[in-house]
Coordinates of N, CA, C and O in Angstrom, one line a residue:
K1 N 220.9 -135.5 158.3 CA 220.6 -135.0 156.9 C 221.9 -135.1 156.1 O 223.0 -134.8 156.6
M2 N 221.7 -135.6 154.9 CA 222.9 -135.8 154.0 C 222.4 -135.5 152.6 O 221.3 -135.8 152.2
L3 N 223.3 -135.0 151.8 CA 223.1 -134.8 150.4 C 224.0 -135.7 149.6 O 225.2 -135.7 149.9
R4 N 223.5 -136.5 148.7 CA 224.3 -137.4 148.0 C 224.0 -137.4 146.5 O 222.8 -137.5 146.1
I5 N 225.0 -137.3 145.7 CA 224.8 -137.3 144.2 C 225.9 -138.2 143.6 O 227.1 -138.1 144.0
E6 N 225.6 -139.0 142.6 CA 226.6 -139.8 142.0 C 226.4 -139.7 140.5 O 225.2 -139.7 140.0
V7 N 227.5 -139.6 139.7 CA 227.5 -139.6 138.3 C 228.7 -140.4 137.8 O 229.7 -140.5 138.4
T8 N 228.5 -141.1 136.7 CA 229.6 -141.9 136.1 C 230.2 -141.1 135.0 O 229.5 -140.6 134.0
I9 N 231.5 -140.8 135.1 CA 232.2 -140.0 134.2 C 232.9 -140.9 133.1 O 233.5 -141.9 133.5
P10 N 232.7 -140.5 131.8 CA 233.3 -141.4 130.8 C 234.8 -141.1 130.6 O 235.2 -140.6 129.5
A11 N 235.6 -141.4 131.6 CA 237.0 -141.2 131.6 C 237.7 -142.1 132.6 O 237.0 -142.6 133.5
S12 N 239.0 -142.2 132.6 CA 239.7 -143.1 133.6 C 239.7 -142.3 134.9 O 239.5 -141.1 135.0
R13 N 239.9 -143.1 135.9 CA 239.9 -142.5 137.3 C 241.1 -141.6 137.4 O 241.0 -140.5 138.0
A14 N 242.2 -141.9 136.7 CA 243.4 -141.0 136.8 C 243.0 -139.6 136.1 O 243.4 -138.6 136.7
E15 N 242.3 -139.6 135.0 CA 241.9 -138.4 134.4 C 241.0 -137.6 135.2 O 241.1 -136.3 135.3
V16 N 240.0 -138.2 135.8 CA 239.0 -137.5 136.7 C 239.7 -137.0 137.9 O 239.5 -135.8 138.3
W17 N 240.6 -137.7 138.5 CA 241.4 -137.3 139.6 C 242.2 -136.0 139.3 O 242.2 -135.0 140.1
K18 N 242.8 -136.0 138.1 CA 243.6 -134.8 137.7 C 242.6 -133.6 137.6 O 243.0 -132.5 137.9
A19 N 241.4 -133.8 137.1 CA 240.5 -132.7 136.9 C 240.0 -132.2 138.3 O 239.6 -131.0 138.4
F20 N 240.1 -133.0 139.3 CA 239.7 -132.6 140.7 C 240.8 -132.0 141.5 O 240.6 -131.2 142.3
S21 N 242.0 -132.6 141.3 CA 243.1 -132.4 142.3 C 244.2 -131.5 141.9 O 245.1 -131.3 142.6
T22 N 244.0 -130.8 140.7 CA 245.0 -129.8 140.3 C 244.3 -128.5 139.9 O 243.2 -128.5 139.4
S23 N 245.1 -127.4 140.0 CA 244.5 -126.1 139.6 C 244.2 -126.2 138.1 O 243.2 -125.7 137.6
E24 N 245.2 -126.7 137.3 CA 245.0 -126.8 135.9 C 243.7 -127.6 135.5 O 242.9 -127.2 134.7
G25 N 243.6 -128.8 136.2 CA 242.4 -129.6 135.9 C 241.1 -129.0 136.3 O 240.2 -129.0 135.5
L26 N 241.0 -128.4 137.5 CA 239.8 -127.8 137.9 C 239.4 -126.6 137.0 O 238.2 -126.4 136.7
S27 N 240.4 -125.9 136.4 CA 240.2 -124.8 135.5 C 239.7 -125.3 134.2 O 239.2 -124.4 133.4
T28 N 239.7 -126.6 133.9 CA 239.2 -127.0 132.6 C 237.7 -127.3 132.6 O 237.1 -127.5 131.5
W29 N 237.1 -127.2 133.8 CA 235.7 -127.5 133.8 C 234.8 -126.6 134.7 O 233.6 -126.4 134.5
L30 N 235.4 -126.0 135.8 CA 234.6 -125.3 136.7 C 234.7 -123.8 136.6 O 233.7 -123.2 136.6
A31 N 235.9 -123.3 136.6 CA 236.1 -121.8 136.4 C 237.5 -121.6 136.1 O 238.4 -122.3 136.6
P32 N 237.8 -120.6 135.3 CA 239.3 -120.2 135.1 C 239.9 -119.8 136.4 O 239.2 -119.3 137.3
N33 N 241.2 -119.9 136.5 CA 241.9 -119.5 137.7 C 241.5 -120.2 139.0 O 241.5 -119.6 140.1
S34 N 241.1 -121.4 138.9 CA 240.7 -122.2 140.1 C 242.1 -122.6 140.8 O 243.1 -122.7 140.2
V35 N 242.0 -122.8 142.1 CA 243.2 -123.1 142.9 C 243.0 -124.4 143.7 O 242.0 -124.5 144.4
V36 N 243.9 -125.3 143.5 CA 244.0 -126.5 144.3 C 245.4 -126.7 144.9 O 246.4 -126.7 144.1
E37 N 245.4 -126.7 146.2 CA 246.7 -127.0 146.9 C 246.5 -128.3 147.5 O 245.9 -128.4 148.6
L38 N 247.0 -129.3 146.9 CA 246.7 -130.7 147.3 C 247.5 -131.1 148.5 O 248.6 -131.7 148.4
R39 N 246.9 -130.7 149.6 CA 247.5 -131.1 150.9 C 246.4 -130.8 152.0 O 245.6 -130.0 151.8
P40 N 246.5 -131.5 153.1 CA 245.5 -131.2 154.2 C 245.7 -129.7 154.6 O 246.8 -129.3 154.8
G41 N 244.6 -129.0 154.6 CA 244.6 -127.6 154.9 C 244.7 -126.7 153.7 O 244.6 -125.5 153.8
G42 N 245.0 -127.3 152.5 CA 245.2 -126.6 151.3 C 243.8 -126.1 150.7 O 242.8 -126.7 151.1
E43 N 243.9 -125.1 149.9 CA 242.7 -124.6 149.2 C 242.2 -125.5 148.1 O 243.0 -126.1 147.4
W44 N 240.9 -125.5 148.0 CA 240.2 -126.1 146.8 C 239.2 -125.1 146.5 O 238.1 -125.1 147.0
M45 N 239.6 -124.0 145.7 CA 238.8 -122.8 145.6 C 238.5 -122.5 144.1 O 239.4 -122.7 143.2
V46 N 237.3 -122.1 143.8 CA 236.9 -121.7 142.5 C 236.5 -120.2 142.6 O 235.7 -119.8 143.5
H47 N 237.2 -119.4 141.8 CA 236.9 -118.0 141.8 C 236.1 -117.6 140.6 O 236.6 -117.7 139.5
F48 N 234.9 -117.1 140.9 CA 234.0 -116.6 139.9 C 234.2 -115.1 139.8 O 234.9 -114.5 140.6
H49 N 233.5 -114.4 138.9 CA 233.7 -113.0 138.7 C 233.2 -112.2 139.9 O 233.7 -111.1 140.2
D50 N 232.3 -112.7 140.7 CA 231.7 -112.0 141.8 C 231.7 -112.7 143.2 O 231.2 -112.3 144.2
S51 N 232.3 -113.9 143.2 CA 232.3 -114.7 144.4 C 233.3 -115.9 144.3 O 233.9 -116.0 143.3
S52 N 233.4 -116.6 145.4 CA 234.3 -117.8 145.4 C 233.5 -118.9 146.0 O 232.6 -118.7 146.8
A53 N 233.9 -120.1 145.7 CA 233.3 -121.3 146.2 C 234.4 -122.4 146.4 O 235.4 -122.3 145.9
G54 N 234.1 -123.4 147.2 CA 235.0 -124.4 147.4 C 235.2 -124.6 148.9 O 234.3 -124.8 149.7
G55 N 236.5 -124.6 149.4 CA 236.8 -124.8 150.8 C 238.2 -125.2 151.0 O 239.1 -125.0 150.1
K56 N 238.4 -125.9 152.1 CA 239.8 -126.3 152.5 C 239.8 -127.9 152.4 O 238.8 -128.5 152.8
I57 N 240.9 -128.4 151.9 CA 241.0 -129.9 151.9 C 241.3 -130.4 153.3 O 242.2 -129.9 154.0
V58 N 240.5 -131.3 153.7 CA 240.6 -132.0 155.0 C 241.6 -133.2 154.8 O 242.5 -133.3 155.6
S59 N 241.3 -134.0 153.8 CA 242.1 -135.2 153.6 C 241.9 -135.6 152.1 O 241.0 -135.2 151.5
F60 N 242.8 -136.5 151.7 CA 242.6 -137.1 150.4 C 243.4 -138.4 150.3 O 244.4 -138.6 151.0
V61 N 242.9 -139.3 149.4 CA 243.6 -140.5 149.0 C 243.7 -140.4 147.5 O 242.7 -140.4 146.8
P62 N 244.9 -140.3 147.0 CA 245.1 -140.1 145.5 C 244.2 -141.1 144.7 O 244.2 -142.3 145.0
Q63 N 243.5 -140.5 143.8 CA 242.7 -141.2 142.8 C 241.5 -142.0 143.5 O 240.8 -142.7 142.8
R64 N 241.3 -141.7 144.7 CA 240.2 -142.4 145.4 C 239.2 -141.5 146.1 O 238.0 -141.6 145.9
E65 N 239.7 -140.5 146.9 CA 238.7 -139.6 147.5 C 239.4 -138.3 147.9 O 240.6 -138.2 148.1
M66 N 238.5 -137.3 148.0 CA 238.9 -136.0 148.6 C 237.8 -135.5 149.5 O 236.7 -135.6 149.1
V67 N 238.2 -135.0 150.7 CA 237.3 -134.5 151.6 C 237.6 -133.0 151.8 O 238.7 -132.6 152.1
I68 N 236.5 -132.2 151.7 CA 236.7 -130.8 151.8 C 235.8 -130.2 152.9 O 234.6 -130.6 153.0
S69 N 236.3 -129.3 153.6 CA 235.5 -128.5 154.5 C 234.9 -127.4 153.6 O 235.5 -126.4 153.3
A70 N 233.6 -127.5 153.3 CA 233.0 -126.7 152.2 C 232.5 -125.4 152.7 O 231.9 -125.2 153.8
L71 N 232.9 -124.4 151.9 CA 232.6 -123.0 152.2 C 231.3 -122.7 151.5 O 231.1 -122.8 150.3
A72 N 230.3 -122.2 152.3 CA 229.0 -121.9 151.7 C 229.0 -120.5 151.1 O 229.9 -119.6 151.4
P73 N 228.1 -120.2 150.2 CA 228.0 -118.8 149.6 C 227.8 -117.8 150.7 O 227.2 -118.1 151.8
E74 N 228.1 -116.5 150.4 CA 228.0 -115.4 151.4 C 226.5 -115.2 151.9 O 226.3 -114.8 153.0
K75 N 225.6 -115.6 151.0 CA 224.2 -115.4 151.4 C 223.7 -116.4 152.5 O 222.6 -116.3 153.0
F76 N 224.6 -117.3 152.9 CA 224.3 -118.2 154.0 C 225.4 -118.1 155.1 O 226.3 -118.9 155.3
P77 N 225.4 -116.9 155.8 CA 226.6 -116.6 156.7 C 226.8 -117.6 157.9 O 227.9 -117.9 158.2
T78 N 225.7 -118.2 158.4 CA 225.9 -119.1 159.5 C 226.5 -120.4 159.0 O 227.5 -120.9 159.6
M79 N 226.0 -120.9 157.9 CA 226.6 -122.1 157.3 C 228.0 -121.8 156.8 O 228.9 -122.7 156.9
R80 N 228.3 -120.6 156.3 CA 229.6 -120.3 155.8 C 230.6 -120.3 156.9 O 231.7 -120.8 156.8
A81 N 230.2 -119.9 158.1 CA 231.1 -119.9 159.3 C 231.3 -121.3 159.8 O 232.4 -121.6 160.3
Q82 N 230.2 -122.1 159.8 CA 230.3 -123.4 160.5 C 230.7 -124.5 159.5 O 231.2 -125.5 159.9
R83 N 230.4 -124.3 158.2 CA 230.8 -125.3 157.1 C 230.1 -126.6 157.2 O 229.6 -127.0 158.2
T84 N 230.1 -127.3 156.1 CA 229.7 -128.7 156.0 C 230.9 -129.5 155.4 O 232.0 -128.9 155.1
T85 N 230.8 -130.8 155.3 CA 231.9 -131.6 154.8 C 231.4 -132.2 153.5 O 230.3 -132.8 153.4
A86 N 232.2 -132.0 152.5 CA 231.9 -132.6 151.1 C 233.0 -133.7 150.8 O 234.2 -133.4 150.9
K87 N 232.5 -134.9 150.6 CA 233.4 -136.0 150.3 C 233.2 -136.5 148.9 O 232.0 -136.8 148.5
F88 N 234.2 -136.4 148.1 CA 234.2 -136.9 146.7 C 234.9 -138.2 146.7 O 236.0 -138.3 147.0
E89 N 234.2 -139.3 146.2 CA 234.7 -140.6 146.1 C 234.7 -141.1 144.6 O 233.7 -140.9 144.0
L90 N 235.9 -141.6 144.2 CA 236.0 -142.0 142.8 C 236.2 -143.5 142.8 O 237.0 -144.1 143.6
E91 N 235.5 -144.2 141.9 CA 235.7 -145.7 141.8 C 236.2 -146.0 140.4 O 236.2 -145.1 139.5
D92 N 236.6 -147.2 140.2 CA 237.1 -147.6 138.9 C 236.3 -148.8 138.4 O 236.4 -149.9 139.0
R93 N 235.4 -148.6 137.4 CA 234.6 -149.7 137.0 C 235.0 -150.2 135.6 O 234.3 -151.0 135.0
G94 N 236.0 -149.6 135.0 CA 236.4 -150.0 133.7 C 235.7 -149.4 132.5 O 236.2 -149.0 131.5
T95 N 234.4 -149.1 132.7 CA 233.6 -148.5 131.7 C 233.4 -147.0 132.0 O 232.7 -146.3 131.2
G96 N 234.1 -146.5 133.0 CA 234.0 -145.1 133.4 C 234.3 -145.0 134.9 O 234.7 -146.0 135.5
T97 N 234.2 -143.8 135.4 CA 234.6 -143.6 136.8 C 233.4 -143.0 137.5 O 233.0 -141.8 137.3
P98 N 232.7 -143.8 138.3 CA 231.7 -143.3 139.2 C 232.3 -142.3 140.2 O 233.3 -142.6 140.8
V99 N 231.7 -141.1 140.3 CA 232.1 -140.1 141.3 C 230.9 -139.9 142.1 O 229.8 -139.5 141.7
R100 N 231.1 -140.0 143.4 CA 230.0 -139.8 144.4 C 230.3 -138.7 145.3 O 231.4 -138.6 145.9
L101 N 229.4 -137.7 145.4 CA 229.6 -136.6 146.3 C 228.6 -136.8 147.5 O 227.4 -136.9 147.2
T102 N 229.1 -136.8 148.7 CA 228.3 -136.9 149.9 C 228.6 -135.6 150.7 O 229.8 -135.4 151.1
Q103 N 227.6 -134.8 151.0 CA 227.8 -133.6 151.8 C 227.0 -133.8 153.1 O 225.8 -134.1 153.1
T104 N 227.8 -133.7 154.2 CA 227.2 -133.9 155.6 C 227.5 -132.7 156.5 O 228.2 -131.8 156.1
G105 N 227.0 -132.8 157.7 CA 227.2 -131.7 158.6 C 226.1 -130.6 158.7 O 226.3 -129.6 159.2
W106 N 225.0 -131.0 158.1 CA 223.8 -130.1 158.0 C 223.2 -129.9 159.4 O 223.1 -130.9 160.2
K107 N 222.8 -128.7 159.7 CA 222.1 -128.4 161.0 C 220.7 -128.0 160.8 O 220.2 -127.9 159.6
D108 N 219.9 -127.8 161.8 CA 218.5 -127.4 161.7 C 218.4 -125.9 161.7 O 219.3 -125.2 162.2
G109 N 217.4 -125.4 161.1 CA 217.1 -124.0 161.0 C 216.8 -123.6 159.6 O 217.1 -124.2 158.6
E110 N 216.1 -122.4 159.5 CA 215.7 -121.9 158.2 C 216.8 -121.7 157.3 O 216.7 -122.0 156.1
E111 N 217.9 -121.0 157.7 CA 219.0 -120.8 156.8 C 219.6 -122.1 156.3 O 219.9 -122.2 155.1
W112 N 219.8 -123.1 157.2 CA 220.3 -124.4 156.8 C 219.4 -125.1 155.8 O 219.9 -125.7 154.9
D113 N 218.1 -125.0 156.0 CA 217.1 -125.6 155.1 C 217.2 -124.9 153.7 O 217.2 -125.6 152.7
R114 N 217.3 -123.6 153.6 CA 217.5 -122.9 152.4 C 218.8 -123.3 151.7 O 218.9 -123.5 150.5
A115 N 219.9 -123.4 152.5 CA 221.2 -123.7 152.0 C 221.2 -125.2 151.4 O 221.8 -125.4 150.4
Y116 N 220.5 -126.0 152.1 CA 220.4 -127.4 151.6 C 219.7 -127.5 150.3 O 220.2 -128.2 149.3
E117 N 218.6 -126.7 150.1 CA 217.9 -126.7 148.8 C 218.9 -126.1 147.7 O 219.0 -126.6 146.6
Y118 N 219.6 -125.0 148.1 CA 220.5 -124.4 147.2 C 221.6 -125.3 146.8 O 222.0 -125.4 145.6
R119 N 222.2 -126.0 147.7 CA 223.3 -126.9 147.5 C 222.9 -128.2 146.7 O 223.6 -128.7 145.9
T120 N 221.6 -128.6 146.9 CA 221.1 -129.7 146.2 C 221.1 -129.4 144.7 O 221.7 -130.2 143.9
A121 N 220.6 -128.3 144.3 CA 220.7 -127.9 142.9 C 222.1 -127.6 142.4 O 222.5 -128.0 141.3
G122 N 222.8 -126.9 143.3 CA 224.2 -126.5 142.9 C 225.1 -127.7 142.7 O 225.9 -127.8 141.8
N123 N 225.0 -128.7 143.6 CA 225.8 -129.9 143.5 C 225.5 -130.8 142.3 O 226.3 -131.4 141.7
A124 N 224.2 -130.8 142.0 CA 223.7 -131.5 140.8 C 224.4 -130.9 139.6 O 224.9 -131.6 138.7
E125 N 224.4 -129.5 139.5 CA 225.0 -128.8 138.4 C 226.5 -129.0 138.4 O 227.1 -129.2 137.3
L126 N 227.1 -129.0 139.5 CA 228.6 -129.3 139.6 C 228.9 -130.6 139.0 O 229.8 -130.7 138.2
M127 N 228.2 -131.7 139.4 CA 228.5 -133.0 138.8 C 228.1 -133.1 137.4 O 228.8 -133.8 136.6
A128 N 227.1 -132.4 136.9 CA 226.7 -132.4 135.5 C 227.8 -131.7 134.7 O 228.2 -132.1 133.6
T129 N 228.4 -130.6 135.3 CA 229.5 -129.9 134.6 C 230.7 -130.8 134.5 O 231.4 -130.8 133.4
L130 N 231.0 -131.5 135.5 CA 232.2 -132.5 135.5 C 231.9 -133.5 134.3 O 232.8 -133.8 133.5
H131 N 230.7 -134.0 134.3 CA 230.4 -135.0 133.2 C 230.6 -134.4 131.8 O 231.2 -134.9 130.9
R132 N 230.0 -133.1 131.6 CA 230.2 -132.5 130.3 C 231.6 -132.2 130.0 O 232.0 -132.2 128.8
R133 N 232.5 -132.0 130.9 CA 233.9 -131.7 130.7 C 234.5 -132.9 129.9 O 235.3 -132.7 129.0
F134 N 234.1 -134.1 130.3 CA 234.7 -135.3 129.7 C 233.9 -135.7 128.4 O 234.5 -136.5 127.6
V135 N 232.7 -135.3 128.2 CA 232.0 -135.5 127.0 C 232.4 -134.5 125.9 O 232.6 -134.9 124.8
N136 N 232.4 -133.3 126.3 CA 232.7 -132.2 125.3 C 234.1 -131.7 125.3 O 234.4 -130.8 124.4
G137 N 234.9 -132.1 126.3 CA 236.3 -131.6 126.3 C 236.4 -130.4 127.3 O 235.3 -129.9 127.8
P138 N 237.6 -129.9 127.5 CA 237.8 -128.7 128.4 C 237.1 -127.5 127.9 O 236.9 -127.3 126.7
I139 N 236.6 -126.7 128.8 CA 235.9 -125.4 128.5 C 237.0 -124.4 128.0 O 238.0 -124.2 128.6
D140 N 236.6 -123.8 126.9 CA 237.5 -122.7 126.4 C 236.9 -121.4 127.0 O 235.9 -120.8 126.5
W141 N 237.5 -120.9 128.1 CA 237.0 -119.8 128.8 C 237.1 -118.5 128.0 O 236.3 -117.5 128.4
S142 N 237.9 -118.4 127.0 CA 237.9 -117.2 126.1 C 236.6 -117.0 125.4 O 236.3 -115.9 124.9
K143 N 235.8 -118.0 125.2 CA 234.5 -117.9 124.5 C 233.3 -117.7 125.5 O 232.2 -117.6 125.1
H144 N 233.6 -117.5 126.8 CA 232.5 -117.3 127.8 C 232.6 -115.9 128.3 O 233.5 -115.3 128.6

């Protein structure tokens, strides 16, 4: 089982990479006070008012890909403990930057099935939010 979503971002690969690979960049579109420690084992975490999401960076190739050991929400304790792997791949097509998210490591069982449905919707929203960041500009968190 695999979850795959792709969206083309209207920006250069370098700009999209910065939005993914730095705390400052992630904070422009996902949540204020996001943390990126760009190194294997480093955090890629988004802190919301009542929870956190993200995970640990497994590996990365600058401006090409980032692999994260993804941390599931608290309501999926088995998946949170065992984790899945989220791989973000960036391409350069000249007219924009295709970003592909592939999430693997899914297991069988009711909790995993519910988590898959939850992440399907959540990852689609994640990618749509990234796209909006480059269409509408950085989010002004003081207005939210």
